[in-house]
Coordinates of C-alpha atoms and ligand atoms in Angstrom, one line a residue:
X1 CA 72.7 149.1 179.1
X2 CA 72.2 150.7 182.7
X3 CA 76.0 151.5 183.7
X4 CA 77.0 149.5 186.5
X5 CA 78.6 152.0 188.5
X6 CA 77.6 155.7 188.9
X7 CA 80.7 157.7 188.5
X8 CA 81.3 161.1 190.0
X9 CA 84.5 163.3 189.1
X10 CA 85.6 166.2 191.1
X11 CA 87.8 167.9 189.2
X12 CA 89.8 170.6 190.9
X13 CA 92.3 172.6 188.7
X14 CA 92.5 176.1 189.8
X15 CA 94.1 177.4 186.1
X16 CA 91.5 175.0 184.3
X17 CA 91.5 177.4 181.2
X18 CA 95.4 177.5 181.1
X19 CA 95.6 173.3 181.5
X20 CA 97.1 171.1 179.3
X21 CA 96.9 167.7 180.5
X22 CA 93.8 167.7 182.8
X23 CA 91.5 169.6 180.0
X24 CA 92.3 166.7 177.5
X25 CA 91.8 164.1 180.3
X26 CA 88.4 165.6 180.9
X27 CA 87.3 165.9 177.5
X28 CA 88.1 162.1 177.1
X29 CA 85.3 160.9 179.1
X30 CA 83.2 163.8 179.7
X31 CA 80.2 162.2 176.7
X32 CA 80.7 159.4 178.6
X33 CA 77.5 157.6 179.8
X34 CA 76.9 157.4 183.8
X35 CA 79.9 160.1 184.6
X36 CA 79.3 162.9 186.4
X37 CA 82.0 165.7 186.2
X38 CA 81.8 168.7 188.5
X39 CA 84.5 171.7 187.6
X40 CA 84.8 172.8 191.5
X41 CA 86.7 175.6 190.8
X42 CA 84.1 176.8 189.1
X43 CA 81.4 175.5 191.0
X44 CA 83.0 177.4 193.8
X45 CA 85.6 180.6 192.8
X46 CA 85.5 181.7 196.3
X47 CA 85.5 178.7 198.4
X48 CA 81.8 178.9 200.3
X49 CA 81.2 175.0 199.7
X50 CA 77.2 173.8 199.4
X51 CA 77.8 171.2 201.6
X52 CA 74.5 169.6 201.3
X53 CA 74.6 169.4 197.3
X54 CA 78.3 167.7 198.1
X55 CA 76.9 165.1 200.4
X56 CA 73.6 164.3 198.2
X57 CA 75.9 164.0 194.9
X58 CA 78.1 161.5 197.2
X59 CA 75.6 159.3 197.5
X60 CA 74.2 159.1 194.3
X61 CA 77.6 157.6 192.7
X62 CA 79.1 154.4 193.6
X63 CA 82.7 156.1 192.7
X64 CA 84.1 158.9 193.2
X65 CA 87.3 160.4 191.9
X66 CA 89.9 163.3 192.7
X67 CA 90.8 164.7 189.5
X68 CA 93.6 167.3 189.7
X69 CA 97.1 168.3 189.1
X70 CA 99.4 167.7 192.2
X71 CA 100.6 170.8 193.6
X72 CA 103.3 170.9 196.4
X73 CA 102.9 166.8 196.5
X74 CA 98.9 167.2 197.5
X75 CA 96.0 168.4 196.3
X76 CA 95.1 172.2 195.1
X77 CA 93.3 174.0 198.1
X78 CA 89.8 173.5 197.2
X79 CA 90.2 169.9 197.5
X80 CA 91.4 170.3 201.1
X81 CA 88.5 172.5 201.7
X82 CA 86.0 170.0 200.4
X83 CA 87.3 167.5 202.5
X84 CA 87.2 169.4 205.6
X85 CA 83.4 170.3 205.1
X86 CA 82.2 167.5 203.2
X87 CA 83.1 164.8 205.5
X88 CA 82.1 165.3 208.5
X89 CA 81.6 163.6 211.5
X90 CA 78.2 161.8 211.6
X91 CA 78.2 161.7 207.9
X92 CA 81.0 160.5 206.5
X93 CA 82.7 159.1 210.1
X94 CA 82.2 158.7 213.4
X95 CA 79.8 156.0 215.2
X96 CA 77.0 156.9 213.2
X97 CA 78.3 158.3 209.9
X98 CA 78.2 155.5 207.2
X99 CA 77.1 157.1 205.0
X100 CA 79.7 157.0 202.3
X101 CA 80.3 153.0 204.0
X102 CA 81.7 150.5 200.8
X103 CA 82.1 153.5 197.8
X104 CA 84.9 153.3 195.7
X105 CA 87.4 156.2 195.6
X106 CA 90.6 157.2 193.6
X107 CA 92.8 160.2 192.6
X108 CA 93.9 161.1 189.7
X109 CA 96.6 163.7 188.9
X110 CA 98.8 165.2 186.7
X111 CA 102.4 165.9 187.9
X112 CA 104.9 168.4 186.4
X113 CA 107.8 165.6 187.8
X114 CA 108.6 162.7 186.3
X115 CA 108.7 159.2 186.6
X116 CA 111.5 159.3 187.8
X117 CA 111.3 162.0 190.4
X118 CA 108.9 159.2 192.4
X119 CA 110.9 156.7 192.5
X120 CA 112.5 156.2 196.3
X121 CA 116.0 156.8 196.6
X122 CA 117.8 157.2 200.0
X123 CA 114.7 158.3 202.0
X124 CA 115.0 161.5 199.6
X125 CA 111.9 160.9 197.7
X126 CA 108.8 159.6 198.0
X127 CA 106.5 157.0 195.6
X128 CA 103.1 158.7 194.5
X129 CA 101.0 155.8 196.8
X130 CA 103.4 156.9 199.8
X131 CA 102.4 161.1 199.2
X132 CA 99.1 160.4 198.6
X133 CA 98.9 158.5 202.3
X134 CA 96.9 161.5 204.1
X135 CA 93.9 161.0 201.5
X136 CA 94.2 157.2 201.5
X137 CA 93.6 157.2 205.3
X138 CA 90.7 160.3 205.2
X139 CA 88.9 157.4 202.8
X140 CA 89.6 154.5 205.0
X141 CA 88.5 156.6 208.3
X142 CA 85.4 157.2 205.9
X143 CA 85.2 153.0 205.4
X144 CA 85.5 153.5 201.5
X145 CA 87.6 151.3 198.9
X146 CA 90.3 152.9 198.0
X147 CA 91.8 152.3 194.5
X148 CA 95.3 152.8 193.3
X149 CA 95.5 156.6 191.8
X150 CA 95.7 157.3 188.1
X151 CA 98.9 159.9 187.1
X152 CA 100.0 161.5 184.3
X153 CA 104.1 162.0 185.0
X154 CA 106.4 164.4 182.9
X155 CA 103.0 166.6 182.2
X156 CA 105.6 169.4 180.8
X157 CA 107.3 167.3 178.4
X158 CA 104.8 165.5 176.9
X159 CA 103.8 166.5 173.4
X160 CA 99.8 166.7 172.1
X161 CA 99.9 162.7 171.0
X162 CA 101.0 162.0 174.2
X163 CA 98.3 163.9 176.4
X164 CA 95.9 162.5 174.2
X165 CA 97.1 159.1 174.9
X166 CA 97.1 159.8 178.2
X167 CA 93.4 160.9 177.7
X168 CA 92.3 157.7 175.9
X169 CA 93.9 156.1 178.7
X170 CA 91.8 157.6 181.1
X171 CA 88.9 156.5 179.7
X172 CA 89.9 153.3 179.2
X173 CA 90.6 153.1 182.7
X174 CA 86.9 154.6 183.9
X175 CA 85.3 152.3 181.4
X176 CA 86.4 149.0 183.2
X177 CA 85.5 150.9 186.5
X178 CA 82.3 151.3 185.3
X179 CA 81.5 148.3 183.4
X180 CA 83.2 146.3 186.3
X181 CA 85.0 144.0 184.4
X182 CA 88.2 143.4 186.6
X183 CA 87.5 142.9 190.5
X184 CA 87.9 145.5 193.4
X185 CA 91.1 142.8 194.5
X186 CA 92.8 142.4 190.9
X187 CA 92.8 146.0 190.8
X188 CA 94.3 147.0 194.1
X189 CA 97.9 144.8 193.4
X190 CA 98.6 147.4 190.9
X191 CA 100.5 150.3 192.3
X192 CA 99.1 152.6 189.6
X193 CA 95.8 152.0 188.3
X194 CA 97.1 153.1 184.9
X195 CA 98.3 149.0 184.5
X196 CA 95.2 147.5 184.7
X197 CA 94.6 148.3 181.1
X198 CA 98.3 147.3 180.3
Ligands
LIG201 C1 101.5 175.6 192.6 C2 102.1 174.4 191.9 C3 102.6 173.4 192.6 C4 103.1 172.3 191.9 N1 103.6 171.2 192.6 C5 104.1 170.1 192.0 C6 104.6 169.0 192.7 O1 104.6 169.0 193.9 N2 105.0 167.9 192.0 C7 105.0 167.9 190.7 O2 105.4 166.8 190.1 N3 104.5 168.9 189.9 C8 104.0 170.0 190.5 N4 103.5 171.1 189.8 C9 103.3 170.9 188.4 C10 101.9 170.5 188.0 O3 101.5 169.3 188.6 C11 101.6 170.5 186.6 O4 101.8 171.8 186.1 C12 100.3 170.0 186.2 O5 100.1 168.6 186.6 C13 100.0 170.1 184.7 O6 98.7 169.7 184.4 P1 97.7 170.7 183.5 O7 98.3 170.8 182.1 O8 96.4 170.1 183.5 O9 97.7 172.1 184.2 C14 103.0 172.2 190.5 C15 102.5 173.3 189.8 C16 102.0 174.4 190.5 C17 101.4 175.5 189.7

Protein backbone atom coordinates (compact mmCIF):
# COMPACT_ATOMS: atom_id res chain seq x y z
CA UNK A 1 0.00 0.00 0.00
CA UNK A 2 1.34 3.59 -1.23
CA UNK A 3 1.70 5.46 2.19
CA UNK A 4 -0.65 8.28 2.33
CA UNK A 5 1.47 10.84 3.56
CA UNK A 6 5.21 11.31 2.82
CA UNK A 7 6.99 11.90 6.05
CA UNK A 8 10.18 13.79 6.46
CA UNK A 9 12.07 14.01 10.00
CA UNK A 10 14.70 16.47 10.79
CA UNK A 11 16.36 15.36 13.43
CA UNK A 12 18.64 17.67 15.18
CA UNK A 13 20.54 16.42 18.27
CA UNK A 14 23.95 17.89 18.52
CA UNK A 15 25.36 14.82 21.02
CA UNK A 16 23.38 12.22 18.83
CA UNK A 17 26.03 9.41 19.79
CA UNK A 18 25.71 10.26 23.53
CA UNK A 19 21.50 10.30 23.31
CA UNK A 20 19.39 8.28 25.14
CA UNK A 21 15.94 9.13 24.37
CA UNK A 22 16.03 10.59 20.86
CA UNK A 23 18.41 7.51 19.50
CA UNK A 24 15.65 5.04 20.66
CA UNK A 25 12.83 7.29 19.24
CA UNK A 26 14.65 7.22 15.96
CA UNK A 27 15.31 3.70 15.74
CA UNK A 28 11.48 3.13 16.37
CA UNK A 29 10.41 4.24 13.03
CA UNK A 30 13.41 4.62 11.13
CA UNK A 31 12.43 0.90 8.85
CA UNK A 32 9.42 2.56 8.59
CA UNK A 33 7.85 2.76 5.10
CA UNK A 34 7.37 6.45 3.53
CA UNK A 35 9.75 8.18 6.44
CA UNK A 36 12.45 10.09 5.55
CA UNK A 37 14.93 10.84 8.42
CA UNK A 38 17.74 13.27 7.91
CA UNK A 39 20.49 13.33 10.98
CA UNK A 40 21.31 17.34 10.38
CA UNK A 41 23.90 17.42 12.60
CA UNK A 42 25.55 15.23 10.61
CA UNK A 43 24.33 16.27 7.43
CA UNK A 44 25.81 19.59 8.37
CA UNK A 45 28.82 19.58 11.41
CA UNK A 46 29.70 23.07 10.53
CA UNK A 47 26.47 24.76 9.82
CA UNK A 48 26.96 25.68 5.75
CA UNK A 49 23.15 24.53 5.03
CA UNK A 50 22.38 23.21 1.15
CA UNK A 51 19.63 25.20 0.99
CA UNK A 52 18.37 23.94 -2.19
CA UNK A 53 18.46 20.15 -1.22
CA UNK A 54 16.32 21.60 2.11
CA UNK A 55 13.67 23.18 0.00
CA UNK A 56 13.45 20.24 -2.71
CA UNK A 57 13.18 17.57 0.29
CA UNK A 58 10.23 20.09 1.66
CA UNK A 59 8.33 19.52 -1.04
CA UNK A 60 8.50 16.04 -1.59
CA UNK A 61 6.77 15.22 1.96
CA UNK A 62 3.46 16.08 3.00
CA UNK A 63 4.79 16.25 6.80
CA UNK A 64 7.46 17.37 8.23
CA UNK A 65 8.75 17.04 11.79
CA UNK A 66 11.24 18.70 14.25
CA UNK A 67 12.80 16.00 16.07
CA UNK A 68 15.11 17.17 18.94
CA UNK A 69 15.86 17.49 22.54
CA UNK A 70 14.75 21.04 23.94
CA UNK A 71 17.58 22.99 24.93
CA UNK A 72 17.16 26.30 26.91
CA UNK A 73 13.12 25.92 26.19
CA UNK A 74 13.88 25.98 22.04
CA UNK A 75 15.44 24.19 19.66
CA UNK A 76 19.40 23.22 19.36
CA UNK A 77 21.10 25.86 17.08
CA UNK A 78 21.05 24.05 13.86
CA UNK A 79 17.36 24.13 13.83
CA UNK A 80 17.37 27.96 14.16
CA UNK A 81 19.78 28.05 11.34
CA UNK A 82 17.64 25.92 9.08
CA UNK A 83 14.88 27.95 9.68
CA UNK A 84 16.52 31.21 8.96
CA UNK A 85 17.86 29.90 5.46
CA UNK A 86 15.39 27.44 4.52
CA UNK A 87 12.37 29.63 4.69
CA UNK A 88 12.71 32.36 3.00
CA UNK A 89 10.85 34.94 1.61
CA UNK A 90 9.45 34.01 -1.79
CA UNK A 91 9.64 30.44 -0.90
CA UNK A 92 8.30 29.66 2.03
CA UNK A 93 6.37 33.39 2.70
CA UNK A 94 5.78 36.43 1.37
CA UNK A 95 3.20 37.30 -1.59
CA UNK A 96 4.58 34.81 -3.79
CA UNK A 97 6.05 32.07 -1.58
CA UNK A 98 3.50 29.16 -1.19
CA UNK A 99 5.42 26.86 -1.58
CA UNK A 100 5.27 24.93 1.62
CA UNK A 101 1.13 26.33 1.43
CA UNK A 102 -1.26 23.27 3.42
CA UNK A 103 1.89 20.83 4.77
CA UNK A 104 1.64 19.44 7.93
CA UNK A 105 4.22 20.19 10.59
CA UNK A 106 5.04 19.21 14.29
CA UNK A 107 7.93 19.06 16.86
CA UNK A 108 8.90 16.53 18.69
CA UNK A 109 11.27 16.77 21.71
CA UNK A 110 12.71 15.26 24.52
CA UNK A 111 12.99 17.40 27.73
CA UNK A 112 15.38 16.82 30.77
CA UNK A 113 12.19 18.53 32.97
CA UNK A 114 9.31 17.01 33.84
CA UNK A 115 5.82 16.94 33.61
CA UNK A 116 5.54 18.81 36.01
CA UNK A 117 8.05 21.55 35.38
CA UNK A 118 5.34 22.65 32.39
CA UNK A 119 2.69 22.93 34.09
CA UNK A 120 1.69 26.90 34.65
CA UNK A 121 1.98 28.17 38.01
CA UNK A 122 1.86 31.86 38.95
CA UNK A 123 3.18 33.20 35.55
CA UNK A 124 6.49 31.28 36.64
CA UNK A 125 6.37 28.64 34.09
CA UNK A 126 5.32 28.05 30.97
CA UNK A 127 3.15 24.94 29.13
CA UNK A 128 5.26 23.18 26.23
CA UNK A 129 2.46 24.60 23.42
CA UNK A 130 3.01 28.15 25.06
CA UNK A 131 7.33 27.77 24.59
CA UNK A 132 7.03 26.41 21.48
CA UNK A 133 4.84 29.66 20.25
CA UNK A 134 7.85 31.22 18.08
CA UNK A 135 7.84 28.00 15.78
CA UNK A 136 4.07 27.60 15.77
CA UNK A 137 3.83 31.13 14.24
CA UNK A 138 7.19 30.70 11.76
CA UNK A 139 4.70 27.62 10.32
CA UNK A 140 1.55 29.61 10.31
CA UNK A 141 3.54 32.79 8.57
CA UNK A 142 4.58 29.82 6.18
CA UNK A 143 0.53 28.86 5.76
CA UNK A 144 1.32 25.20 7.15
CA UNK A 145 -0.89 22.96 9.65
CA UNK A 146 0.49 22.90 12.57
CA UNK A 147 0.04 19.86 14.84
CA UNK A 148 0.25 19.51 18.58
CA UNK A 149 4.12 18.50 19.42
CA UNK A 150 5.13 15.10 20.55
CA UNK A 151 7.47 15.20 24.09
CA UNK A 152 9.16 12.85 26.00
CA UNK A 153 9.18 14.60 29.81
CA UNK A 154 11.52 13.36 32.73
CA UNK A 155 14.11 12.06 29.83
CA UNK A 156 16.74 11.68 32.87
CA UNK A 157 14.67 9.58 34.98
CA UNK A 158 13.26 7.34 32.76
CA UNK A 159 14.58 3.75 32.80
CA UNK A 160 15.28 1.58 29.22
CA UNK A 161 11.43 0.12 29.36
CA UNK A 162 10.35 3.48 29.54
CA UNK A 163 12.37 5.05 26.47
CA UNK A 164 11.40 2.25 24.65
CA UNK A 165 7.79 2.82 25.32
CA UNK A 166 8.27 6.15 24.61
CA UNK A 167 9.76 4.87 21.18
CA UNK A 168 6.78 2.57 20.41
CA UNK A 169 4.82 5.47 21.09
CA UNK A 170 6.34 7.41 18.54
CA UNK A 171 5.66 5.23 16.08
CA UNK A 172 2.47 4.67 16.87
CA UNK A 173 1.91 8.24 16.71
CA UNK A 174 3.62 8.61 12.93
CA UNK A 175 1.69 5.56 11.81
CA UNK A 176 -1.80 7.22 12.16
CA UNK A 177 -0.09 10.44 10.66
CA UNK A 178 0.74 8.54 7.91
CA UNK A 179 -2.10 6.24 7.31
CA UNK A 180 -4.41 9.24 8.15
CA UNK A 181 -6.76 7.57 10.19
CA UNK A 182 -7.81 10.47 12.63
CA UNK A 183 -8.55 14.02 10.98
CA UNK A 184 -6.24 17.09 10.83
CA UNK A 185 -9.34 18.72 13.43
CA UNK A 186 -9.61 15.59 15.95
CA UNK A 187 -6.05 15.87 16.27
CA UNK A 188 -5.43 19.48 16.92
CA UNK A 189 -7.90 19.41 20.41
CA UNK A 190 -5.25 17.50 21.93
CA UNK A 191 -2.59 19.57 23.69
CA UNK A 192 0.04 16.88 23.14
CA UNK A 193 -0.17 14.73 20.25
CA UNK A 194 1.04 11.97 22.43
CA UNK A 195 -3.12 11.43 23.39
CA UNK A 196 -4.27 10.71 20.17
CA UNK A 197 -3.13 7.13 20.60
CA UNK A 198 -4.41 7.17 24.31
C1 LIG B 1 22.33 22.72 26.43
C2 LIG B 1 21.18 22.01 27.08
C3 LIG B 1 20.03 22.71 27.36
C4 LIG B 1 18.92 22.05 27.91
N1 LIG B 1 17.80 22.77 28.16
C5 LIG B 1 16.70 22.14 28.66
C6 LIG B 1 15.50 22.87 28.90
O1 LIG B 1 15.38 24.07 28.64
N2 LIG B 1 14.43 22.20 29.42
C7 LIG B 1 14.49 20.86 29.70
O2 LIG B 1 13.47 20.32 30.16
N3 LIG B 1 15.60 20.15 29.47
C8 LIG B 1 16.72 20.75 28.97
N4 LIG B 1 17.87 20.03 28.71
C9 LIG B 1 17.85 18.57 28.89
C10 LIG B 1 17.64 17.87 27.54
O3 LIG B 1 16.39 18.24 26.98
C11 LIG B 1 17.72 16.37 27.70
O4 LIG B 1 19.04 16.06 28.09
C12 LIG B 1 17.39 15.62 26.42
O5 LIG B 1 16.06 15.82 26.07
C13 LIG B 1 17.66 14.13 26.58
O6 LIG B 1 17.45 13.49 25.33
P1 LIG B 1 18.56 12.53 24.70
O7 LIG B 1 18.69 11.34 25.62
O8 LIG B 1 18.07 12.15 23.37
O9 LIG B 1 19.87 13.31 24.63
C14 LIG B 1 18.99 20.66 28.19
C15 LIG B 1 20.17 19.96 27.91
C16 LIG B 1 21.26 20.62 27.36
C17 LIG B 1 22.52 19.84 27.06
Amino acid sequence: MVPKKRILILFFHPLAHKSRVNRVLINSVKEMEGITIKNMYDLYPDFHIDVKAEQRDLLNHDLIIWQHPFYWYSSPSLLKEWIDLVLVHGFAYGREGKALAGKQIMTAITTGGRNEAYIPEDGKRYSVPQLLAPFEQTVHLCRMNYLPPFVVHGTHLLEERDILEAGSNYRKVIQMLRDESLSEEEIRKENYINHIIL
